């Protein structure tokens, strides 16, 4: 029972992280396409600035849950997938440094250098996360000892690459919608047009990925075995369609929440379809790392559950406070008026 509870916590942590950090990863990826001058660039940075590090708390939470509740899965993941995980880590570090350093020197070349780092540090994590999750859904070449029989190129298979591109586009739409909620005037209109233009690619990729998931994984079979779980892919489909509907109406907040529903539904569908596997094996299903053969001791799971129940409300409350505090639109006037990121 405890193992199942922790599996749910693990999946929800990843879903919330991808929903929240997805918009600033997407906005960072679109940085050179949406910002036409330095004022626009400062607005984009300030639309992300107060939130990005708080959003990454959920990445730390997801990693911490894996380490504390499923240490065997954590060990196998960080040994077998060492190279892509290090690339992800360095990209996220590069992005964080870019946020802090771009305004330290009054030089166009200095800012351009860190802006390029911001773009690379946003695009690469989106791509790598998509590739990683697609490969986990498909199954990794793990043997009974938990050894990974492959390398970075093994992960760059058609299904993995499709997952990576899908994540990049979903996050780009999510980020453009976020900017539309946070700005006014021409920049808001530009962000709305970008979201609308990318939505068609998002829809095509989503359909292709769901179809390929049927043939490349067992997610659909596991979900169909428990019909109540069909609410998750239906949530994703509804979110996708409503995103386009609300964007056409210029209802940017509604469109962003619909995009959030798409991400939550899609990720939770994948997690539900995996259960009880954390790292399914493509070599031998019996070698899969599951929530039951990778779990910590019952005492550890009980103690950690108490910790989560105590501190998770604090994290949620803090983030709500931040989002409410910085809820006002970011404009050229607001940046000129006082301190900015």
mmCIF file of C-alpha atoms in Angstrom:
data_model
loop_
_atom_site.group_PDB
_atom_site.id
_atom_site.type_symbol
_atom_site.label_atom_id
_atom_site.label_comp_id
_atom_site.label_asym_id
_atom_site.label_seq_id
_atom_site.Cartn_x
_atom_site.Cartn_y
_atom_site.Cartn_z
ATOM 1 C CA UNK A 1 0.000 0.000 0.000
ATOM 2 C CA UNK A 2 2.765 2.456 0.958
ATOM 3 C CA UNK A 3 4.607 1.690 -2.268
ATOM 4 C CA UNK A 4 1.508 2.563 -4.299
ATOM 5 C CA UNK A 5 1.017 5.820 -2.384
ATOM 6 C CA UNK A 6 4.597 6.831 -3.068
ATOM 7 C CA UNK A 7 4.246 5.906 -6.730
ATOM 8 C CA UNK A 8 1.295 8.325 -6.942
ATOM 9 C CA UNK A 9 3.301 11.049 -5.160
ATOM 10 C CA UNK A 10 6.197 10.435 -7.560
ATOM 11 C CA UNK A 11 3.946 10.778 -10.611
ATOM 12 C CA UNK A 12 2.136 13.873 -9.327
ATOM 13 C CA UNK A 13 5.451 15.592 -8.497
ATOM 14 C CA UNK A 14 6.652 15.083 -12.069
ATOM 15 C CA UNK A 15 3.335 16.233 -13.538
ATOM 16 C CA UNK A 16 3.286 19.436 -11.459
ATOM 17 C CA UNK A 17 6.938 20.144 -12.286
ATOM 18 C CA UNK A 18 6.368 19.799 -16.026
ATOM 19 C CA UNK A 19 3.231 21.957 -15.833
ATOM 20 C CA UNK A 20 4.958 24.778 -13.939
ATOM 21 C CA UNK A 21 8.510 24.742 -15.260
ATOM 22 C CA UNK A 22 7.141 23.959 -18.710
ATOM 23 C CA UNK A 23 6.001 27.538 -19.289
ATOM 24 C CA UNK A 24 9.387 29.107 -18.526
ATOM 25 C CA UNK A 25 11.261 26.419 -20.472
ATOM 26 C CA UNK A 26 8.962 27.130 -23.404
ATOM 27 C CA UNK A 27 9.253 30.897 -23.043
ATOM 28 C CA UNK A 28 13.034 30.638 -22.868
ATOM 29 C CA UNK A 29 13.029 28.544 -26.037
ATOM 30 C CA UNK A 30 10.935 31.184 -27.827
ATOM 31 C CA UNK A 31 13.047 34.069 -26.461
ATOM 32 C CA UNK A 32 14.656 35.117 -29.787
ATOM 33 C CA UNK A 33 11.368 34.798 -31.678
ATOM 34 C CA UNK A 34 9.200 36.849 -29.327
ATOM 35 C CA UNK A 35 11.602 39.589 -28.191
ATOM 36 C CA UNK A 36 12.337 42.231 -30.837
ATOM 37 C CA UNK A 37 14.398 44.661 -28.725
ATOM 38 C CA UNK A 38 15.972 45.008 -25.281
ATOM 39 C CA UNK A 39 12.708 46.192 -23.717
ATOM 40 C CA UNK A 40 10.945 43.062 -24.950
ATOM 41 C CA UNK A 41 13.790 40.899 -23.691
ATOM 42 C CA UNK A 42 13.602 42.458 -20.226
ATOM 43 C CA UNK A 43 9.841 41.914 -20.176
ATOM 44 C CA UNK A 44 10.293 38.237 -21.071
ATOM 45 C CA UNK A 45 12.933 37.762 -18.372
ATOM 46 C CA UNK A 46 10.693 39.441 -15.796
ATOM 47 C CA UNK A 47 7.715 37.303 -16.868
ATOM 48 C CA UNK A 48 9.785 34.263 -15.827
ATOM 49 C CA UNK A 49 12.121 35.707 -13.210
ATOM 50 C CA UNK A 50 10.060 35.514 -10.010
ATOM 51 C CA UNK A 51 8.822 31.981 -10.743
ATOM 52 C CA UNK A 52 11.418 29.770 -12.431
ATOM 53 C CA UNK A 53 13.429 28.796 -9.352
ATOM 54 C CA UNK A 54 10.281 28.087 -7.335
ATOM 55 C CA UNK A 55 9.006 25.915 -10.175
ATOM 56 C CA UNK A 56 12.191 23.851 -10.043
ATOM 57 C CA UNK A 57 11.446 22.983 -6.414
ATOM 58 C CA UNK A 58 9.106 20.390 -7.916
ATOM 59 C CA UNK A 59 12.004 18.885 -9.893
ATOM 60 C CA UNK A 60 13.952 18.592 -6.646
ATOM 61 C CA UNK A 61 10.847 17.088 -5.037
ATOM 62 C CA UNK A 62 10.499 14.501 -7.820
ATOM 63 C CA UNK A 63 14.183 13.622 -7.555
ATOM 64 C CA UNK A 64 13.988 13.514 -3.757
ATOM 65 C CA UNK A 65 10.974 11.204 -3.867
ATOM 66 C CA UNK A 66 12.866 8.878 -6.214
ATOM 67 C CA UNK A 67 15.925 8.884 -3.930
ATOM 68 C CA UNK A 68 14.047 8.431 -0.645
ATOM 69 C CA UNK A 69 11.210 6.122 -1.682
ATOM 70 C CA UNK A 70 12.778 4.162 -4.568
ATOM 71 C CA UNK A 71 16.568 4.190 -4.050
ATOM 72 C CA UNK A 72 17.213 1.262 -6.390
ATOM 73 C CA UNK A 73 15.452 3.082 -9.235
ATOM 74 C CA UNK A 74 17.459 6.225 -8.410
ATOM 75 C CA UNK A 75 20.745 4.310 -8.499
ATOM 76 C CA UNK A 76 19.982 2.588 -11.789
ATOM 77 C CA UNK A 77 18.752 5.825 -13.362
ATOM 78 C CA UNK A 78 21.845 7.820 -12.417
ATOM 79 C CA UNK A 79 24.257 5.098 -13.476
ATOM 80 C CA UNK A 80 22.635 3.983 -16.728
ATOM 81 C CA UNK A 81 21.405 7.426 -17.812
ATOM 82 C CA UNK A 82 24.390 9.366 -16.475
ATOM 83 C CA UNK A 83 25.178 11.286 -19.688
ATOM 84 C CA UNK A 84 21.669 12.618 -20.480
ATOM 85 C CA UNK A 85 21.041 13.449 -16.812
ATOM 86 C CA UNK A 86 24.311 15.404 -16.615
ATOM 87 C CA UNK A 87 23.394 17.251 -19.816
ATOM 88 C CA UNK A 88 20.036 18.112 -18.250
ATOM 89 C CA UNK A 89 21.693 19.294 -15.043
ATOM 90 C CA UNK A 90 24.268 21.472 -16.811
ATOM 91 C CA UNK A 91 21.594 22.993 -19.053
ATOM 92 C CA UNK A 92 19.456 23.909 -16.030
ATOM 93 C CA UNK A 93 22.510 25.411 -14.287
ATOM 94 C CA UNK A 94 23.325 27.420 -17.421
ATOM 95 C CA UNK A 95 19.777 28.770 -17.512
ATOM 96 C CA UNK A 96 19.860 29.790 -13.850
ATOM 97 C CA UNK A 97 23.183 31.582 -14.282
ATOM 98 C CA UNK A 98 21.850 33.375 -17.380
ATOM 99 C CA UNK A 99 18.923 34.783 -15.396
ATOM 100 C CA UNK A 100 21.249 36.197 -12.757
ATOM 101 C CA UNK A 101 24.150 37.375 -14.933
ATOM 102 C CA UNK A 102 22.567 38.998 -18.009
ATOM 103 C CA UNK A 103 21.982 42.314 -16.227
ATOM 104 C CA UNK A 104 25.296 42.503 -14.365
ATOM 105 C CA UNK A 105 27.222 44.330 -17.120
ATOM 106 C CA UNK A 106 25.874 47.140 -19.285
ATOM 107 C CA UNK A 107 27.026 45.611 -22.562
ATOM 108 C CA UNK A 108 24.980 44.423 -25.538
ATOM 109 C CA UNK A 109 27.461 41.616 -26.247
ATOM 110 C CA UNK A 110 27.356 40.479 -22.604
ATOM 111 C CA UNK A 111 23.554 40.351 -22.618
ATOM 112 C CA UNK A 112 23.469 38.592 -25.999
ATOM 113 C CA UNK A 113 25.824 35.895 -24.684
ATOM 114 C CA UNK A 114 23.661 35.163 -21.656
ATOM 115 C CA UNK A 115 20.494 35.354 -23.733
ATOM 116 C CA UNK A 116 21.929 32.584 -25.924
ATOM 117 C CA UNK A 117 22.685 30.585 -22.775
ATOM 118 C CA UNK A 118 19.098 31.141 -21.612
ATOM 119 C CA UNK A 119 17.746 29.785 -24.908
ATOM 120 C CA UNK A 120 20.058 26.746 -24.856
ATOM 121 C CA UNK A 121 19.334 26.157 -21.157
ATOM 122 C CA UNK A 122 15.599 26.146 -21.887
ATOM 123 C CA UNK A 123 15.499 24.172 -25.143
ATOM 124 C CA UNK A 124 17.800 21.333 -24.057
ATOM 125 C CA UNK A 125 15.935 20.431 -20.833
ATOM 126 C CA UNK A 126 12.615 20.392 -22.702
ATOM 127 C CA UNK A 127 14.063 18.102 -25.372
ATOM 128 C CA UNK A 128 15.917 15.840 -22.923
ATOM 129 C CA UNK A 129 12.924 15.456 -20.610
ATOM 130 C CA UNK A 130 10.736 14.448 -23.541
ATOM 131 C CA UNK A 131 13.290 11.930 -24.800
ATOM 132 C CA UNK A 132 13.744 10.513 -21.283
ATOM 133 C CA UNK A 133 10.042 10.065 -20.547
ATOM 134 C CA UNK A 134 9.347 8.551 -23.968
ATOM 135 C CA UNK A 135 12.134 6.007 -23.456
ATOM 136 C CA UNK A 136 10.857 5.154 -19.977
ATOM 137 C CA UNK A 137 7.364 4.639 -21.408
ATOM 138 C CA UNK A 138 8.847 2.421 -24.132
ATOM 139 C CA UNK A 139 11.173 0.526 -21.820
ATOM 140 C CA UNK A 140 14.917 0.720 -21.239
ATOM 141 C CA UNK A 141 17.425 -2.042 -22.077
ATOM 142 C CA UNK A 142 17.964 -3.128 -18.460
ATOM 143 C CA UNK A 143 19.077 -6.582 -17.404
ATOM 144 C CA UNK A 144 18.199 -8.401 -14.175
ATOM 145 C CA UNK A 145 21.123 -6.726 -12.382
ATOM 146 C CA UNK A 146 19.856 -3.285 -13.378
ATOM 147 C CA UNK A 147 22.660 -2.657 -15.869
ATOM 148 C CA UNK A 148 21.826 -0.394 -18.815
ATOM 149 C CA UNK A 149 22.810 -1.974 -22.129
ATOM 150 C CA UNK A 150 23.111 1.074 -24.331
ATOM 151 C CA UNK A 151 24.355 4.652 -24.554
ATOM 152 C CA UNK A 152 23.058 8.118 -25.346
ATOM 153 C CA UNK A 153 22.396 7.158 -28.963
ATOM 154 C CA UNK A 154 20.229 4.250 -27.779
ATOM 155 C CA UNK A 155 17.809 6.815 -26.384
ATOM 156 C CA UNK A 156 17.651 8.735 -29.667
ATOM 157 C CA UNK A 157 15.257 6.279 -31.287
ATOM 158 C CA UNK A 158 12.199 7.437 -33.294
ATOM 159 C CA UNK A 159 9.795 7.212 -30.353
ATOM 160 C CA UNK A 160 12.209 8.955 -28.008
ATOM 161 C CA UNK A 161 12.876 11.769 -30.488
ATOM 162 C CA UNK A 162 9.148 12.204 -31.125
ATOM 163 C CA UNK A 163 8.636 12.557 -27.370
ATOM 164 C CA UNK A 164 11.412 15.143 -27.213
ATOM 165 C CA UNK A 165 9.993 17.253 -30.040
ATOM 166 C CA UNK A 166 6.493 16.975 -28.563
ATOM 167 C CA UNK A 167 7.704 18.284 -25.195
ATOM 168 C CA UNK A 168 9.500 21.202 -26.869
ATOM 169 C CA UNK A 169 6.370 22.233 -28.785
ATOM 170 C CA UNK A 170 3.960 21.733 -25.850
ATOM 171 C CA UNK A 171 6.201 23.845 -23.629
ATOM 172 C CA UNK A 172 6.560 26.484 -26.347
ATOM 173 C CA UNK A 173 2.765 26.858 -26.589
ATOM 174 C CA UNK A 174 2.537 26.858 -22.795
ATOM 175 C CA UNK A 175 5.207 29.558 -22.556
ATOM 176 C CA UNK A 176 3.686 31.757 -25.254
ATOM 177 C CA UNK A 177 0.335 31.601 -23.466
ATOM 178 C CA UNK A 178 2.006 32.502 -20.184
ATOM 179 C CA UNK A 179 3.552 35.582 -21.794
ATOM 180 C CA UNK A 180 0.154 36.541 -23.208
ATOM 181 C CA UNK A 181 -1.268 36.483 -19.667
ATOM 182 C CA UNK A 182 1.610 38.555 -18.287
ATOM 183 C CA UNK A 183 1.917 41.350 -20.862
ATOM 184 C CA UNK A 184 -0.104 43.888 -22.789
ATOM 185 C CA UNK A 185 -0.204 45.479 -26.216
ATOM 186 C CA UNK A 186 1.859 44.315 -29.184
ATOM 187 C CA UNK A 187 3.963 41.833 -27.234
ATOM 188 C CA UNK A 188 0.827 40.143 -25.911
ATOM 189 C CA UNK A 189 -0.595 39.975 -29.438
ATOM 190 C CA UNK A 190 2.681 38.537 -30.736
ATOM 191 C CA UNK A 191 2.699 35.880 -28.010
ATOM 192 C CA UNK A 192 -0.917 34.980 -28.775
ATOM 193 C CA UNK A 193 -0.163 34.610 -32.483
ATOM 194 C CA UNK A 194 2.830 32.409 -31.685
ATOM 195 C CA UNK A 195 0.744 30.146 -29.435
ATOM 196 C CA UNK A 196 -1.974 29.853 -32.063
ATOM 197 C CA UNK A 197 0.532 29.123 -34.836
ATOM 198 C CA UNK A 198 2.290 26.425 -32.800
ATOM 199 C CA UNK A 199 -0.954 24.799 -31.653
ATOM 200 C CA UNK A 200 -1.455 22.965 -34.952
ATOM 201 C CA UNK A 201 2.010 21.412 -34.704
ATOM 202 C CA UNK A 202 1.246 20.542 -31.077
ATOM 203 C CA UNK A 203 -1.981 18.791 -32.078
ATOM 204 C CA UNK A 204 -0.368 16.825 -34.925
ATOM 205 C CA UNK A 205 2.554 15.733 -32.734
ATOM 206 C CA UNK A 206 0.225 14.780 -29.875
ATOM 207 C CA UNK A 207 -1.898 12.573 -32.135
ATOM 208 C CA UNK A 208 1.218 10.974 -33.652
ATOM 209 C CA UNK A 209 2.703 10.339 -30.207
ATOM 210 C CA UNK A 210 -0.497 8.789 -28.840
ATOM 211 C CA UNK A 211 -0.762 6.563 -31.909
ATOM 212 C CA UNK A 212 2.888 5.512 -31.670
ATOM 213 C CA UNK A 213 2.409 4.900 -27.942
ATOM 214 C CA UNK A 214 -0.157 2.227 -28.798
ATOM 215 C CA UNK A 215 2.405 0.270 -30.827
ATOM 216 C CA UNK A 216 5.621 1.072 -28.905
ATOM 217 C CA UNK A 217 4.482 0.728 -25.288
ATOM 218 C CA UNK A 218 1.952 -0.998 -23.076
ATOM 219 C CA UNK A 219 0.569 2.219 -21.587
ATOM 220 C CA UNK A 220 -2.757 2.013 -23.417
ATOM 221 C CA UNK A 221 -3.263 -1.643 -22.501
ATOM 222 C CA UNK A 222 -2.652 -0.923 -18.805
ATOM 223 C CA UNK A 223 -4.972 2.089 -18.784
ATOM 224 C CA UNK A 224 -7.736 0.299 -20.700
ATOM 225 C CA UNK A 225 -7.593 -2.513 -18.141
ATOM 226 C CA UNK A 226 -8.792 0.071 -15.578
ATOM 227 C CA UNK A 227 -11.400 2.164 -17.434
ATOM 228 C CA UNK A 228 -11.539 4.802 -14.670
ATOM 229 C CA UNK A 229 -8.030 5.859 -15.734
ATOM 230 C CA UNK A 230 -9.355 6.893 -19.157
ATOM 231 C CA UNK A 231 -10.216 10.228 -17.534
ATOM 232 C CA UNK A 232 -6.498 11.099 -17.830
ATOM 233 C CA UNK A 233 -6.113 10.918 -21.638
ATOM 234 C CA UNK A 234 -9.564 12.524 -21.943
ATOM 235 C CA UNK A 235 -8.326 15.397 -19.747
ATOM 236 C CA UNK A 236 -5.330 15.796 -22.043
ATOM 237 C CA UNK A 237 -7.497 15.834 -25.184
ATOM 238 C CA UNK A 238 -9.947 18.294 -23.623
ATOM 239 C CA UNK A 239 -7.051 20.520 -22.573
ATOM 240 C CA UNK A 240 -5.630 20.477 -26.100
ATOM 241 C CA UNK A 241 -8.929 21.436 -27.734
ATOM 242 C CA UNK A 242 -9.830 24.069 -25.136
ATOM 243 C CA UNK A 243 -6.411 25.662 -25.477
ATOM 244 C CA UNK A 244 -7.191 26.467 -29.097
ATOM 245 C CA UNK A 245 -10.755 27.563 -28.341
ATOM 246 C CA UNK A 246 -9.787 29.978 -25.548
ATOM 247 C CA UNK A 247 -6.784 31.305 -27.484
ATOM 248 C CA UNK A 248 -9.071 32.157 -30.413
ATOM 249 C CA UNK A 249 -11.242 34.125 -27.971
ATOM 250 C CA UNK A 250 -8.260 35.939 -26.483
ATOM 251 C CA UNK A 251 -9.037 34.404 -23.079
ATOM 252 C CA UNK A 252 -5.364 33.919 -22.278
ATOM 253 C CA UNK A 253 -5.663 32.763 -18.668
ATOM 254 C CA UNK A 254 -8.260 30.175 -19.620
ATOM 255 C CA UNK A 255 -6.054 29.034 -22.493
ATOM 256 C CA UNK A 256 -3.055 28.708 -20.162
ATOM 257 C CA UNK A 257 -5.037 26.643 -17.646
ATOM 258 C CA UNK A 258 -6.305 24.461 -20.492
ATOM 259 C CA UNK A 259 -2.694 23.944 -21.594
ATOM 260 C CA UNK A 260 -1.859 23.044 -17.986
ATOM 261 C CA UNK A 261 -4.651 20.444 -18.058
ATOM 262 C CA UNK A 262 -3.134 18.995 -21.237
ATOM 263 C CA UNK A 263 0.268 18.584 -19.563
ATOM 264 C CA UNK A 264 -1.165 17.148 -16.347
ATOM 265 C CA UNK A 265 -3.426 14.720 -18.190
ATOM 266 C CA UNK A 266 -0.699 13.547 -20.565
ATOM 267 C CA UNK A 267 1.957 13.002 -17.881
ATOM 268 C CA UNK A 268 -0.412 11.307 -15.441
ATOM 269 C CA UNK A 269 -1.672 9.083 -18.283
ATOM 270 C CA UNK A 270 1.900 7.967 -18.857
ATOM 271 C CA UNK A 271 2.557 7.418 -15.154
ATOM 272 C CA UNK A 272 -0.706 5.499 -14.665
ATOM 273 C CA UNK A 273 0.108 3.373 -17.692
ATOM 274 C CA UNK A 274 3.512 2.504 -16.217
ATOM 275 C CA UNK A 275 2.271 1.304 -12.823
ATOM 276 C CA UNK A 276 3.791 -0.530 -11.068
ATOM 277 C CA UNK A 277 6.919 -0.056 -13.195
ATOM 278 C CA UNK A 278 9.258 2.840 -12.583
ATOM 279 C CA UNK A 279 11.834 1.744 -15.151
ATOM 280 C CA UNK A 280 10.375 -0.983 -17.378
ATOM 281 C CA UNK A 281 12.889 -3.272 -19.072
ATOM 282 C CA UNK A 282 12.704 -3.782 -22.828
ATOM 283 C CA UNK A 283 14.977 -6.831 -22.559
ATOM 284 C CA UNK A 284 12.947 -8.819 -20.036
ATOM 285 C CA UNK A 285 9.761 -7.636 -18.279
ATOM 286 C CA UNK A 286 10.858 -9.588 -15.194
ATOM 287 C CA UNK A 287 13.918 -7.312 -14.964
ATOM 288 C CA UNK A 288 11.792 -4.165 -14.704
ATOM 289 C CA UNK A 289 12.356 -1.860 -11.736
ATOM 290 C CA UNK A 290 8.996 -1.499 -10.009
ATOM 291 C CA UNK A 291 7.535 0.436 -7.102
ATOM 292 C CA UNK A 292 7.682 -2.785 -5.096
ATOM 293 C CA UNK A 293 11.157 -4.173 -5.812
ATOM 294 C CA UNK A 294 12.800 -0.724 -5.651
ATOM 295 C CA UNK A 295 11.069 0.671 -2.562
ATOM 296 C CA UNK A 296 12.716 1.647 0.706
ATOM 297 C CA UNK A 297 11.790 -0.115 3.932
ATOM 298 C CA UNK A 298 8.223 0.328 5.251
ATOM 299 C CA UNK A 299 9.553 2.407 8.164
ATOM 300 C CA UNK A 300 11.345 4.786 5.781
ATOM 301 C CA UNK A 301 8.240 5.154 3.652
ATOM 302 C CA UNK A 302 6.114 5.910 6.734
ATOM 303 C CA UNK A 303 8.534 8.537 8.057
ATOM 304 C CA UNK A 304 8.911 10.190 4.658
ATOM 305 C CA UNK A 305 5.142 10.237 4.172
ATOM 306 C CA UNK A 306 4.833 12.201 7.402
ATOM 307 C CA UNK A 307 7.513 14.631 6.209
ATOM 308 C CA UNK A 308 5.726 15.141 2.896
ATOM 309 C CA UNK A 309 2.347 15.719 4.550
ATOM 310 C CA UNK A 310 3.925 18.359 6.807
ATOM 311 C CA UNK A 311 6.036 20.270 4.288
ATOM 312 C CA UNK A 312 4.131 19.953 1.013
ATOM 313 C CA UNK A 313 1.448 22.459 2.140
ATOM 314 C CA UNK A 314 4.276 24.897 2.953
ATOM 315 C CA UNK A 315 5.675 24.585 -0.562
ATOM 316 C CA UNK A 316 2.242 25.005 -2.143
ATOM 317 C CA UNK A 317 1.464 27.994 0.087
ATOM 318 C CA UNK A 318 4.763 29.660 -0.728
ATOM 319 C CA UNK A 319 4.253 29.242 -4.450
ATOM 320 C CA UNK A 320 0.698 30.574 -4.291
ATOM 321 C CA UNK A 321 2.020 33.612 -2.418
ATOM 322 C CA UNK A 322 4.671 34.223 -5.096
ATOM 323 C CA UNK A 323 2.194 33.905 -7.962
ATOM 324 C CA UNK A 324 -0.257 36.256 -6.246
ATOM 325 C CA UNK A 325 2.428 38.771 -5.319
ATOM 326 C CA UNK A 326 3.722 39.011 -8.886
ATOM 327 C CA UNK A 327 0.346 38.717 -10.603
ATOM 328 C CA UNK A 328 0.424 42.187 -12.204
ATOM 329 C CA UNK A 329 1.241 42.517 -15.901
ATOM 330 C CA UNK A 330 4.877 43.137 -16.829
ATOM 331 C CA UNK A 331 5.167 46.194 -19.060
ATOM 332 C CA UNK A 332 7.880 48.593 -20.189
ATOM 333 C CA UNK A 333 6.472 51.127 -17.743
ATOM 334 C CA UNK A 334 6.611 48.756 -14.771
ATOM 335 C CA UNK A 335 10.219 47.859 -15.535
ATOM 336 C CA UNK A 336 11.224 51.513 -15.841
ATOM 337 C CA UNK A 337 9.338 52.405 -12.682
ATOM 338 C CA UNK A 338 11.268 50.249 -10.250
ATOM 339 C CA UNK A 339 13.664 47.313 -9.679
ATOM 340 C CA UNK A 340 13.262 44.401 -12.056
ATOM 341 C CA UNK A 341 14.820 41.015 -12.622
#
